[in-house]
Structures are given as C-alpha cells and as structure tokens.
Amino acid sequence: MGSRASSLLREEEIEEIKKETGFSHSQITRLYSRFTSLDKGENGTLCREDFQRIPELAINPLGDRIINAFFPESEDQVNFRGFMRTLAHFRPIEESDKNKDPRVPEPLNSRNNKLLFAFRLYDLDKDDKISREELLQVLRMMVGVNISDEQLGSIADRTIQEADQDGDLSISFNEFQKVLEKVDVEQKMSIRFLH
C-alpha cells in the first residue's frame, strides 16, 4: 500500500512537504496512505466527518477542538498538504529542528508553535486571549460531569489568577507561554505513530 500511496504523490510534492513539515519520506507516504483511507468521498480532501471516524479523536474530550484545528477559517475541507501542516505540530522536536538562523522560518513543531496550537484550542472565540468562560468550556469538555460547576469555577479562577499578569482577567499567549515554561511540551504534544 505504501508504494500505491507514493505513486499518487509526486516526488516534488513529497520534497516540498518534507521541507515544510520536517516529516521523512516514509512518514509522508504512510500518512498519505492514512489520509486516503480516511477520504471516504475519494476527492482528495477530508471533511470533519472523516476525522470523527478516527477512534482516538472520537473518544478524546477535545476531539472536536482538535478536528477544528485542521480547518482554516470558514473552510469545511482540508487537503493533504493542510493535513500535514497541522500534524507537523505533533511531530517530535529533533536536534536538526533547533535551527537558530533568523532567516529560516521556525519549524511547525517548534516549542513556540506547539504552544500556540494548544493556546488556540482554548481560545474559542479567536480573540487572542483565554477568558474565564472559555477556560470553563474547555474544562467541561475535558472532565464532563465528574466535577461540579462550583469546582470548575474555582479551578478556572485559580488558573487565571496565577497566569494573568496584566490584570485583564484573561490569559494572553505570552502569559500562557510563561505558565507552561517548565512543562515538557515535547512529551505532551507528540503523537506516538509519528515516532
């Protein structure tokens, strides 16, 4: 099946995707095979329903938020290249990715880009800050009915109190980064099948 997948992808496309995402040739062909198996419409794109058939996303409390991350604003389909760009955020960081040349764009799987991806999962209204209400909504998605609203409110209040440095009662991306300074983002945001 791998040879079929690579025959449908042109070598130039594979090389461009390698450059853009950092995935190896074999990872790209394997993921292309997975992409085409999810593409039930056989039109070279995936829709939200295609993603919802992935068991790991179906059971993940943030599955819908993760699925939405694959779709640019007001788009309802994603092509293979867009699929790979989003997956690249979950690719483990390797020594070769740590290029400090300011002329070279930061890799999609850099610590900063991984944090930005995670931040956007919480920033439901896309206003570049996480409000108490947004935090509560995401916490509810994650814990369901296992914790009372009062307890969730207390968690949200404490989180904002600890993270909010400018007193606007919300969490900016810079504040989000600061709170997660010592967290091993690499460990938390890597997908096993990409190793």
Backbone as ProteinMPNN parsed JSONL, in Angstrom:
{"seq_chain_A": "MGSRASSLLREEEIEEIKKETGFSHSQITRLYSRFTSLDKGENGTLCREDFQRIPELAINPLGDRIINAFFPESEDQVNFRGFMRTLAHFRPIEESDKNKDPRVPEPLNSRNNKLLFAFRLYDLDKDDKISREELLQVLRMMVGVNISDEQLGSIADRTIQEADQDGDLSISFNEFQKVLEKVDVEQKMSIRFLH", "coords_chain_A": {"N_chain_A": [[0.818, -1.19, 0.0], [2.068, 1.177, 0.617], [3.614, 1.759, -1.645], [1.654, 2.34, -3.499], [0.581, 4.637, -2.383], [2.772, 6.41, -2.56], [2.967, 6.551, -5.29], [0.818, 8.065, -6.033], [1.379, 10.488, -5.038], [3.36, 13.076, -6.146], [6.917, 13.161, -6.57], [8.053, 15.721, -6.288], [6.123, 16.984, -4.75], [6.286, 15.531, -2.389], [8.875, 16.211, -1.588], [8.542, 18.985, -1.158], [6.7, 18.956, 0.936], [8.215, 17.617, 2.843], [10.2, 19.577, 3.324], [8.62, 21.658, 4.331], [7.323, 20.548, 6.582], [9.028, 18.814, 7.946], [8.716, 16.101, 8.111], [9.714, 12.722, 7.33], [10.367, 11.026, 4.182], [9.251, 8.421, 4.227], [7.421, 8.68, 6.351], [5.685, 10.577, 5.288], [4.592, 9.204, 3.068], [3.344, 7.116, 4.43], [1.494, 8.545, 5.99], [0.044, 9.692, 3.939], [-1.185, 7.487, 2.899], [-2.818, 6.837, 5.068], [-4.382, 9.169, 5.084], [-5.718, 8.931, 2.575], [-7.199, 6.657, 3.132], [-8.971, 7.639, 4.982], [-10.389, 9.42, 3.467], [-13.336, 9.313, 2.537], [-14.993, 10.337, 0.58], [-13.41, 10.24, -1.593], [-12.143, 12.409, -2.891], [-9.793, 13.712, -2.561], [-9.704, 15.334, -0.364], [-10.409, 15.939, 3.134], [-13.255, 15.926, 5.261], [-14.951, 17.171, 8.211], [-16.436, 15.012, 9.205], [-14.994, 12.82, 8.289], [-12.743, 12.932, 9.952], [-13.973, 12.459, 12.387], [-14.356, 9.781, 12.386], [-12.039, 8.704, 13.278], [-10.909, 6.75, 15.805], [-9.334, 7.571, 18.08], [-9.714, 10.325, 18.154], [-12.453, 10.445, 18.361], [-12.945, 9.586, 20.959], [-11.568, 11.405, 22.445], [-11.838, 14.058, 24.701], [-11.348, 16.624, 23.789], [-11.583, 16.315, 21.147], [-13.267, 17.487, 19.087], [-12.306, 20.122, 19.1], [-9.663, 19.702, 18.332], [-10.077, 18.603, 15.795], [-11.26, 20.824, 14.53], [-9.013, 22.439, 14.346], [-7.723, 21.592, 12.088], [-8.969, 22.802, 10.012], [-8.938, 25.659, 8.06], [-10.146, 29.012, 8.645], [-13.569, 29.256, 8.006], [-13.503, 27.16, 6.168], [-14.489, 23.946, 4.997], [-13.245, 21.698, 4.287], [-10.143, 19.891, 4.065], [-7.045, 19.641, 2.432], [-4.396, 17.28, 1.55], [-1.926, 18.522, 2.032], [-2.557, 20.601, 3.869], [-3.455, 19.009, 5.937], [-1.065, 17.713, 6.617], [0.449, 19.928, 7.466], [-0.871, 20.648, 9.824], [-0.589, 18.281, 11.322], [2.15, 18.351, 11.665], [2.65, 19.904, 13.891], [2.589, 18.116, 15.926], [4.748, 16.554, 15.609], [7.672, 15.083, 16.889], [10.27, 17.084, 18.358], [13.393, 17.441, 16.932], [16.991, 17.452, 17.088], [17.938, 18.619, 14.734], [15.869, 20.308, 14.109], [16.204, 22.511, 15.628], [17.186, 24.953, 14.616], [18.745, 28.019, 14.692], [18.865, 30.081, 12.93], [17.796, 33.202, 11.979], [16.7, 33.791, 9.509], [15.486, 31.562, 8.592], [12.312, 30.115, 8.626], [10.568, 29.375, 11.662], [10.249, 25.988, 12.65], [7.205, 24.071, 12.207], [6.801, 22.358, 14.299], [8.047, 23.499, 16.45], [8.695, 24.473, 19.853], [7.404, 26.902, 20.473], [5.44, 27.059, 18.398], [3.994, 24.731, 18.96], [2.954, 25.413, 21.457], [1.391, 27.605, 20.693], [-0.482, 26.325, 19.093], [-1.763, 24.73, 21.062], [-2.74, 26.797, 22.702], [-4.636, 27.945, 21.008], [-6.57, 25.977, 21.047], [-7.897, 26.499, 23.366], [-8.689, 29.145, 23.072], [-11.506, 29.934, 22.216], [-13.109, 31.899, 20.938], [-11.336, 33.123, 19.318], [-9.956, 35.527, 19.923], [-7.433, 36.029, 20.72], [-6.96, 35.707, 23.427], [-7.571, 33.922, 26.474], [-10.492, 33.61, 28.082], [-12.257, 33.494, 31.249], [-14.698, 32.196, 30.832], [-14.185, 30.765, 28.442], [-12.16, 29.072, 29.334], [-13.608, 27.637, 31.247], [-15.454, 26.322, 29.537], [-13.755, 24.622, 28.054], [-12.637, 23.115, 30.122], [-14.974, 21.821, 30.998], [-15.462, 20.244, 28.738], [-13.327, 18.527, 29.006], [-13.603, 17.214, 31.504], [-16.236, 16.522, 31.741], [-19.162, 15.6, 33.471], [-18.021, 15.013, 35.848], [-17.031, 16.742, 37.747], [-18.207, 19.323, 39.817], [-19.922, 22.392, 38.842], [-19.216, 24.464, 40.492], [-16.716, 23.639, 41.491], [-15.293, 23.56, 39.067], [-15.404, 26.267, 38.374], [-13.867, 27.314, 40.424], [-11.368, 26.181, 39.8], [-10.916, 27.383, 37.292], [-10.868, 30.1, 38.053], [-8.625, 30.145, 39.782], [-6.61, 29.361, 37.986], [-6.608, 31.471, 36.113], [-6.007, 33.561, 37.85], [-3.394, 32.861, 38.621], [-2.058, 32.915, 36.145], [-2.621, 35.34, 34.843], [-1.016, 38.231, 34.229], [-1.253, 40.898, 33.573], [-3.585, 41.827, 34.635], [-6.044, 41.761, 33.251], [-7.958, 39.85, 33.539], [-7.874, 37.633, 31.92], [-6.101, 35.224, 29.845], [-3.304, 35.804, 28.016], [-1.406, 34.914, 25.04], [1.337, 35.197, 25.607], [1.292, 35.08, 28.411], [0.295, 32.517, 28.713], [2.409, 31.042, 27.608], [4.384, 31.627, 29.515], [3.346, 30.43, 31.865], [3.543, 27.793, 31.117], [6.216, 27.359, 30.917], [7.988, 25.513, 32.201], [6.929, 23.103, 31.505], [7.069, 20.006, 29.838], [6.534, 20.241, 26.801], [7.112, 18.86, 24.525], [6.883, 16.157, 25.26], [4.169, 16.059, 25.898], [2.845, 16.799, 23.549], [3.284, 15.049, 21.347], [2.723, 12.657, 18.855], [2.384, 9.222, 19.041], [2.432, 7.503, 16.749], [4.0, 8.839, 14.991], [6.613, 8.536, 15.651]], "CA_chain_A": [[0.0, 0.0, 0.0], [2.972, 2.314, 0.644], [4.038, 2.12, -2.988], [0.497, 2.958, -4.127], [0.481, 5.993, -1.841], [3.818, 7.269, -3.096], [2.755, 6.745, -6.721], [-0.197, 9.1, -6.201], [2.024, 11.75, -4.651], [4.544, 13.33, -6.978], [8.169, 13.313, -5.819], [8.228, 17.139, -5.947], [5.202, 17.28, -3.637], [6.861, 14.913, -1.184], [10.022, 17.039, -1.198], [8.024, 20.246, -0.618], [6.085, 18.652, 2.238], [9.349, 17.338, 3.746], [10.795, 20.866, 3.692], [7.668, 22.466, 5.096], [6.863, 19.926, 7.831], [10.072, 18.06, 8.631], [8.459, 14.659, 8.08], [10.557, 11.966, 6.402], [9.693, 10.48, 3.002], [8.417, 7.269, 4.604], [6.304, 9.168, 7.168], [4.741, 11.245, 4.387], [3.845, 8.201, 2.294], [2.477, 6.395, 5.378], [0.39, 9.436, 6.346], [-0.785, 9.849, 2.745], [-1.994, 6.268, 2.856], [-3.846, 7.021, 6.112], [-5.243, 10.243, 4.59], [-6.601, 8.409, 1.524], [-8.156, 5.711, 3.722], [-9.991, 8.449, 5.666], [-11.089, 10.202, 2.445], [-14.462, 8.484, 2.077], [-15.533, 10.936, -0.644], [-12.404, 9.996, -2.634], [-11.972, 13.636, -3.666], [-8.515, 14.338, -2.227], [-9.842, 16.198, 0.81], [-11.127, 15.369, 4.271], [-14.22, 16.803, 5.926], [-14.993, 16.918, 9.658], [-16.962, 13.661, 9.449], [-13.89, 11.878, 8.069], [-11.935, 12.956, 11.174], [-14.744, 11.909, 13.502], [-14.244, 8.319, 12.318], [-10.774, 8.29, 13.894], [-11.281, 6.385, 17.175], [-8.63, 8.362, 19.099], [-10.352, 11.643, 18.22], [-13.841, 10.259, 18.787], [-13.016, 9.435, 22.421], [-10.842, 12.493, 23.094], [-12.781, 15.119, 25.071], [-11.067, 17.813, 22.979], [-11.575, 15.854, 19.757], [-13.853, 18.477, 18.182], [-11.398, 21.268, 19.029], [-8.514, 19.265, 17.532], [-10.565, 18.492, 14.413], [-11.415, 22.192, 14.008], [-7.683, 22.999, 14.075], [-7.311, 21.181, 10.742], [-9.715, 23.55, 9.009], [-8.782, 27.122, 8.073], [-11.381, 29.778, 8.856], [-14.701, 29.097, 7.072], [-13.3, 26.038, 5.238], [-15.071, 22.717, 5.529], [-12.445, 20.581, 3.792], [-8.698, 20.098, 4.141], [-6.316, 18.771, 1.508], [-3.31, 16.546, 2.192], [-0.893, 19.45, 2.492], [-3.068, 21.226, 5.091], [-3.466, 17.913, 6.913], [0.318, 17.518, 7.051], [0.868, 21.121, 8.213], [-1.413, 20.567, 11.188], [0.064, 17.154, 12.004], [3.543, 18.698, 11.956], [2.722, 20.444, 15.253], [2.709, 16.983, 16.84], [5.979, 15.821, 15.305], [8.694, 15.308, 17.921], [11.336, 18.033, 18.045], [14.692, 16.791, 16.815], [18.109, 18.396, 17.157], [18.031, 19.339, 13.459], [14.797, 21.306, 14.069], [16.551, 23.619, 16.515], [17.983, 25.897, 13.845], [18.586, 29.371, 15.246], [19.038, 31.058, 11.866], [16.585, 34.028, 11.941], [16.156, 33.854, 8.141], [14.747, 30.324, 8.352], [11.091, 30.121, 9.442], [10.525, 28.44, 12.78], [9.522, 24.779, 12.239], [5.845, 23.946, 12.732], [6.824, 21.587, 15.544], [8.85, 24.178, 17.478], [8.011, 24.647, 21.136], [6.523, 28.065, 20.355], [4.287, 26.708, 17.562], [3.193, 23.745, 19.695], [2.208, 26.158, 22.469], [0.384, 28.402, 20.0], [-1.521, 25.369, 18.713], [-2.504, 24.406, 22.29], [-3.436, 28.025, 23.1], [-5.806, 28.107, 20.129], [-7.609, 25.029, 21.458], [-8.618, 27.149, 24.463], [-9.182, 30.456, 22.627], [-12.661, 29.538, 21.415], [-13.626, 32.991, 20.106], [-10.207, 33.569, 18.496], [-9.62, 36.932, 20.179], [-6.048, 36.028, 21.212], [-6.873, 35.574, 24.883], [-8.445, 32.889, 27.036], [-11.309, 34.189, 29.15], [-12.74, 32.542, 32.25], [-15.754, 31.394, 30.198], [-13.559, 29.819, 27.515], [-11.482, 28.077, 30.155], [-14.665, 26.783, 31.802], [-15.983, 25.47, 28.47], [-12.782, 23.582, 27.731], [-12.588, 22.226, 31.291], [-16.186, 20.978, 30.947], [-15.232, 19.235, 27.689], [-12.321, 17.572, 29.459], [-13.994, 16.431, 32.684], [-17.643, 16.144, 31.681], [-19.966, 15.881, 34.671], [-17.318, 14.441, 37.007], [-16.707, 17.798, 38.702], [-19.312, 20.29, 39.886], [-19.675, 23.707, 38.242], [-18.53, 25.27, 41.507], [-15.317, 23.225, 41.485], [-14.712, 24.015, 37.804], [-15.249, 27.715, 38.506], [-12.729, 27.543, 41.313], [-10.168, 25.838, 39.02], [-10.748, 28.436, 36.284], [-10.468, 31.341, 38.743], [-7.234, 29.993, 40.24], [-5.744, 29.32, 36.809], [-6.486, 32.837, 35.59], [-5.308, 34.362, 38.862], [-1.969, 32.533, 38.566], [-1.468, 33.196, 34.836], [-2.887, 36.708, 34.399], [-0.01, 39.154, 34.756], [-1.589, 42.295, 33.301], [-4.811, 42.187, 35.336], [-7.231, 41.886, 32.39], [-8.819, 38.697, 33.861], [-7.802, 36.632, 30.857], [-4.743, 34.723, 29.639], [-2.776, 36.074, 26.676], [-0.47, 33.876, 24.613], [2.584, 35.354, 26.376], [1.039, 34.574, 29.768], [0.151, 31.072, 28.528], [3.777, 30.547, 27.447], [5.092, 31.773, 30.791], [2.825, 29.41, 32.78], [3.974, 26.467, 30.653], [7.663, 27.411, 30.737], [8.688, 24.32, 32.685], [6.213, 21.9, 31.071], [7.686, 19.325, 28.708], [5.565, 20.279, 25.711], [7.514, 17.797, 23.605], [6.3, 14.914, 25.758], [2.701, 16.156, 25.905], [2.267, 17.062, 22.227], [3.824, 14.206, 20.281], [1.862, 11.524, 18.533], [3.186, 8.002, 19.023], [2.62, 6.886, 15.434], [4.963, 9.605, 14.199], [7.99, 8.212, 16.089]], "C_chain_A": [[0.866, 1.26, 0.0], [3.391, 2.737, -0.748], [2.889, 2.775, -3.749], [0.39, 4.415, -3.678], [1.534, 6.893, -2.459], [3.634, 7.484, -4.592], [1.705, 7.817, -6.979], [0.329, 10.483, -5.814], [3.256, 11.933, -5.535], [5.761, 13.547, -6.078], [8.389, 14.758, -5.397], [7.345, 17.522, -4.764], [5.761, 16.735, -2.327], [8.018, 15.763, -0.68], [9.569, 18.362, -0.579], [7.434, 20.038, 0.779], [7.166, 18.34, 3.267], [9.956, 18.638, 4.251], [9.896, 21.647, 4.644], [7.376, 21.886, 6.48], [7.939, 19.2, 8.618], [9.825, 16.559, 8.677], [9.401, 13.992, 7.078], [9.698, 11.472, 5.226], [8.759, 9.34, 3.41], [7.229, 7.694, 5.479], [5.244, 9.815, 6.279], [3.93, 10.216, 3.612], [2.909, 7.402, 3.204], [1.261, 7.257, 5.741], [-0.517, 9.709, 5.142], [-1.72, 8.644, 2.605], [-3.146, 6.365, 3.872], [-4.869, 8.07, 5.667], [-6.225, 9.692, 3.553], [-7.593, 7.392, 2.078], [-9.264, 6.445, 4.482], [-10.883, 9.199, 4.675], [-12.217, 9.375, 1.83], [-15.095, 9.029, 0.801], [-14.623, 10.75, -1.842], [-12.205, 11.218, -3.53], [-10.687, 14.383, -3.306], [-8.586, 15.311, -1.066], [-10.561, 15.426, 1.915], [-12.104, 16.411, 4.803], [-14.232, 16.419, 7.414], [-15.464, 15.492, 9.973], [-15.882, 12.596, 9.255], [-13.026, 11.779, 9.326], [-12.672, 12.295, 12.339], [-14.754, 10.383, 13.494], [-12.936, 7.803, 12.911], [-11.058, 8.001, 15.366], [-10.627, 7.247, 18.258], [-9.228, 9.76, 19.239], [-11.786, 11.531, 18.726], [-13.949, 10.172, 20.311], [-12.304, 10.557, 23.169], [-11.821, 13.61, 23.437], [-12.554, 16.418, 24.294], [-11.052, 17.481, 21.488], [-12.117, 16.875, 18.773], [-12.948, 19.694, 18.014], [-10.177, 20.919, 18.167], [-8.913, 19.171, 16.061], [-10.689, 19.888, 13.797], [-10.075, 22.819, 13.648], [-7.182, 22.636, 12.675], [-7.933, 22.048, 9.65], [-9.486, 25.046, 9.125], [-10.158, 27.78, 8.218], [-12.358, 29.6, 7.697], [-14.486, 28.022, 5.996], [-13.955, 24.802, 5.849], [-14.372, 21.475, 4.981], [-10.973, 20.93, 3.924], [-8.025, 19.13, 3.168], [-5.143, 18.12, 2.249], [-2.247, 17.476, 2.756], [-1.305, 20.149, 3.792], [-3.097, 20.238, 6.246], [-2.067, 17.724, 7.495], [0.832, 18.709, 7.861], [0.376, 21.06, 9.649], [-0.752, 19.429, 11.956], [1.495, 17.483, 12.413], [3.703, 19.291, 13.354], [2.964, 19.328, 16.278], [3.962, 16.155, 16.602], [7.002, 16.109, 16.4], [9.76, 16.293, 17.444], [12.661, 17.272, 18.02], [15.774, 17.857, 16.845], [18.19, 19.235, 15.884], [16.955, 20.411, 13.317], [15.169, 22.57, 14.831], [17.49, 24.61, 15.845], [17.71, 27.308, 14.362], [18.772, 30.459, 14.196], [17.748, 31.881, 11.729], [15.957, 34.133, 10.549], [15.31, 32.629, 7.816], [13.492, 30.34, 9.231], [11.157, 29.051, 10.539], [9.739, 27.198, 12.359], [8.145, 24.713, 12.907], [5.808, 23.209, 14.069], [7.696, 22.226, 16.619], [8.029, 24.292, 18.76], [6.993, 25.786, 21.048], [5.267, 27.73, 19.543], [3.404, 25.65, 18.213], [2.343, 24.45, 20.752], [1.107, 27.0, 21.829], [-0.786, 27.517, 19.566], [-2.395, 25.043, 19.933], [-3.323, 25.611, 22.752], [-4.722, 28.193, 22.299], [-6.921, 27.109, 20.439], [-8.484, 25.634, 22.562], [-9.276, 28.458, 24.031], [-10.351, 30.248, 21.668], [-13.166, 30.645, 20.487], [-12.534, 33.664, 19.265], [-9.886, 35.055, 18.67], [-8.235, 37.085, 20.799], [-5.933, 36.131, 22.721], [-7.881, 34.526, 25.336], [-9.179, 33.514, 28.216], [-11.705, 33.088, 30.14], [-13.788, 31.621, 31.616], [-15.185, 30.359, 29.232], [-12.866, 28.7, 28.285], [-12.492, 27.106, 30.753], [-15.214, 25.824, 30.751], [-15.037, 24.314, 28.163], [-12.654, 22.603, 28.897], [-13.801, 21.293, 31.318], [-16.039, 19.884, 29.902], [-14.323, 18.128, 28.217], [-12.815, 16.681, 30.598], [-15.447, 16.003, 32.676], [-18.372, 16.533, 32.955], [-19.295, 15.37, 35.935], [-16.966, 15.461, 38.074], [-17.835, 18.817, 38.66], [-18.909, 21.608, 39.224], [-18.912, 24.607, 39.208], [-17.034, 24.939, 41.536], [-14.607, 23.692, 40.215], [-14.458, 25.519, 37.841], [-14.044, 28.062, 39.351], [-11.406, 27.262, 40.584], [-9.881, 26.938, 37.993], [-10.26, 29.729, 36.934], [-9.008, 31.285, 39.187], [-6.253, 30.026, 39.078], [-5.53, 30.726, 36.26], [-5.723, 33.714, 36.569], [-3.796, 34.122, 38.796], [-1.315, 32.979, 37.253], [-1.556, 34.667, 34.434], [-1.912, 37.686, 35.039], [-0.382, 40.617, 34.548], [-2.935, 42.733, 33.888], [-6.054, 42.327, 34.469], [-8.206, 40.711, 32.549], [-8.931, 37.7, 32.709], [-6.335, 36.241, 30.692], [-4.341, 34.99, 28.196], [-1.836, 34.931, 26.293], [0.84, 33.97, 25.387], [2.426, 34.828, 27.801], [0.92, 33.051, 29.753], [1.534, 30.43, 28.423], [4.514, 30.539, 28.787], [4.656, 30.685, 31.781], [3.363, 28.03, 32.409], [5.482, 26.381, 30.418], [8.37, 26.102, 31.087], [8.01, 23.011, 32.283], [6.92, 21.314, 29.856], [6.649, 19.187, 27.592], [5.845, 19.154, 24.722], [6.847, 16.477, 23.99], [4.776, 14.932, 25.598], [2.096, 16.267, 24.517], [2.948, 16.283, 21.107], [2.884, 13.043, 20.084], [2.742, 10.304, 18.371], [3.447, 7.469, 17.622], [3.608, 7.66, 14.568], [6.408, 9.254, 14.567], [8.591, 7.155, 15.178]], "O_chain_A": [[0.466, 2.291, -0.543], [3.516, 3.931, -1.023], [3.12, 3.672, -4.56], [0.141, 5.309, -4.487], [1.232, 8.022, -2.846], [4.093, 8.495, -5.123], [1.705, 8.424, -8.05], [-0.219, 11.507, -6.219], [4.088, 11.033, -5.647], [5.639, 14.054, -4.963], [8.855, 15.016, -4.287], [7.757, 18.284, -3.889], [5.713, 17.398, -1.292], [8.13, 16.01, 0.521], [10.145, 18.812, 0.412], [7.647, 20.846, 1.683], [7.058, 18.743, 4.426], [10.2, 18.795, 5.447], [10.358, 22.219, 5.631], [7.202, 22.633, 7.443], [7.791, 18.987, 9.821], [10.64, 15.817, 9.225], [9.831, 14.612, 6.105], [8.468, 11.5, 5.281], [7.605, 9.3, 2.983], [6.144, 7.125, 5.359], [4.047, 9.624, 6.494], [2.71, 10.341, 3.508], [1.803, 7.049, 2.795], [0.136, 6.759, 5.794], [-1.716, 9.932, 5.31], [-2.888, 8.781, 2.241], [-4.289, 6.021, 3.571], [-6.073, 7.887, 5.848], [-7.426, 9.952, 3.636], [-8.704, 7.269, 1.563], [-10.374, 5.927, 4.609], [-12.008, 9.569, 5.01], [-12.072, 8.813, 0.745], [-15.672, 8.27, 0.022], [-15.001, 11.059, -2.972], [-12.109, 11.1, -4.752], [-10.505, 15.537, -3.692], [-7.627, 16.038, -0.808], [-11.219, 14.414, 1.673], [-11.824, 17.61, 4.8], [-13.588, 15.449, 7.814], [-14.954, 14.849, 10.891], [-15.856, 11.593, 9.969], [-12.623, 10.685, 9.724], [-12.051, 11.645, 13.18], [-15.122, 9.761, 14.491], [-12.747, 6.592, 13.032], [-11.414, 8.916, 16.108], [-11.276, 7.614, 19.237], [-9.243, 10.316, 20.337], [-12.273, 12.413, 19.433], [-14.933, 10.632, 20.89], [-12.419, 10.655, 24.391], [-12.559, 14.07, 22.566], [-13.474, 17.224, 24.157], [-10.569, 18.266, 20.671], [-11.504, 17.114, 17.733], [-12.834, 20.238, 16.916], [-9.716, 21.739, 17.373], [-8.17, 19.611, 15.183], [-10.265, 20.102, 12.661], [-10.007, 23.645, 12.738], [-6.304, 23.312, 12.14], [-7.482, 22.033, 8.505], [-9.797, 25.646, 10.153], [-11.19, 27.167, 7.944], [-11.99, 29.78, 6.536], [-15.224, 27.987, 5.011], [-13.971, 24.636, 7.069], [-14.833, 20.351, 5.177], [-10.594, 22.101, 3.899], [-8.388, 17.956, 3.089], [-4.928, 18.381, 3.432], [-1.725, 17.236, 3.845], [-0.495, 20.277, 4.71], [-2.8, 20.589, 7.388], [-1.902, 17.593, 8.708], [1.567, 18.528, 8.831], [1.114, 21.382, 10.581], [-0.393, 19.597, 13.121], [1.996, 16.948, 13.402], [4.779, 19.192, 13.944], [3.484, 19.578, 17.366], [4.211, 15.175, 17.303], [7.177, 17.262, 16.795], [10.105, 16.323, 16.263], [13.002, 16.557, 18.962], [15.491, 19.039, 16.646], [18.478, 20.43, 15.946], [17.096, 21.325, 12.503], [14.505, 23.596, 14.686], [18.471, 25.051, 16.442], [16.556, 27.726, 14.454], [18.83, 31.64, 14.537], [16.705, 31.32, 11.397], [14.796, 34.526, 10.428], [14.513, 32.649, 6.878], [13.587, 30.553, 10.44], [11.727, 27.976, 10.352], [8.667, 27.328, 11.768], [7.944, 25.224, 14.009], [4.897, 23.41, 14.872], [8.049, 21.569, 17.598], [6.801, 24.214, 18.729], [5.856, 25.645, 21.497], [4.157, 28.076, 19.948], [2.186, 25.671, 18.035], [1.167, 24.133, 20.927], [0.006, 27.094, 22.371], [-1.945, 27.921, 19.663], [-3.623, 25.075, 19.845], [-4.477, 25.458, 23.151], [-5.767, 28.542, 22.849], [-8.085, 27.363, 20.129], [-9.668, 25.315, 22.67], [-10.315, 28.835, 24.574], [-10.197, 30.372, 20.453], [-13.604, 30.363, 19.372], [-12.791, 34.657, 18.585], [-9.583, 35.753, 17.703], [-7.901, 38.141, 21.337], [-4.915, 36.593, 23.237], [-8.894, 34.278, 24.681], [-8.57, 33.896, 29.215], [-11.504, 31.902, 29.881], [-13.769, 30.41, 31.837], [-15.639, 29.215, 29.202], [-12.976, 27.527, 27.928], [-12.265, 25.896, 30.766], [-15.419, 24.644, 31.035], [-15.466, 23.168, 28.028], [-12.573, 21.394, 28.682], [-13.667, 20.108, 31.625], [-16.433, 18.741, 30.131], [-14.519, 16.949, 27.919], [-12.471, 15.5, 30.642], [-15.858, 15.202, 33.516], [-18.222, 17.647, 33.457], [-19.931, 15.301, 36.987], [-16.634, 15.084, 39.198], [-18.354, 19.135, 37.591], [-17.724, 21.904, 39.063], [-18.072, 25.408, 38.798], [-16.192, 25.834, 41.597], [-13.469, 24.159, 40.267], [-13.413, 25.987, 37.388], [-13.294, 28.987, 39.039], [-10.442, 28.013, 40.733], [-8.738, 27.371, 37.845], [-9.345, 30.377, 36.425], [-8.252, 32.238, 39.0], [-5.192, 30.643, 39.169], [-4.399, 31.121, 35.977], [-4.886, 34.52, 36.163], [-3.011, 35.064, 38.903], [-0.15, 33.376, 37.247], [-0.664, 35.18, 33.758], [-1.973, 37.94, 36.242], [0.114, 41.487, 35.263], [-3.376, 43.862, 33.672], [-7.028, 42.948, 34.894], [-9.164, 40.59, 31.786], [-9.944, 37.019, 32.548], [-5.446, 36.833, 31.304], [-4.957, 34.471, 27.266], [-1.51, 34.083, 27.124], [1.399, 32.947, 25.782], [3.34, 34.197, 28.333], [1.388, 32.377, 30.671], [1.806, 29.411, 29.059], [5.18, 29.565, 29.139], [5.494, 30.088, 32.457], [3.608, 27.198, 33.282], [5.964, 25.437, 29.792], [9.245, 25.645, 30.352], [8.46, 21.934, 32.673], [7.321, 22.046, 28.951], [5.982, 18.161, 27.461], [4.923, 18.57, 24.154], [6.311, 15.771, 23.135], [4.175, 13.932, 25.206], [0.948, 15.872, 24.316], [3.162, 16.826, 20.023], [2.319, 12.513, 21.04], [3.736, 10.343, 17.646], [4.558, 7.029, 17.327], [4.009, 7.173, 13.511], [7.333, 9.644, 13.854], [9.736, 6.748, 15.376]]}, "name": "protein", "num_of_chains": 1, "seq": "MGSRASSLLREEEIEEIKKETGFSHSQITRLYSRFTSLDKGENGTLCREDFQRIPELAINPLGDRIINAFFPESEDQVNFRGFMRTLAHFRPIEESDKNKDPRVPEPLNSRNNKLLFAFRLYDLDKDDKISREELLQVLRMMVGVNISDEQLGSIADRTIQEADQDGDLSISFNEFQKVLEKVDVEQKMSIRFLH"}
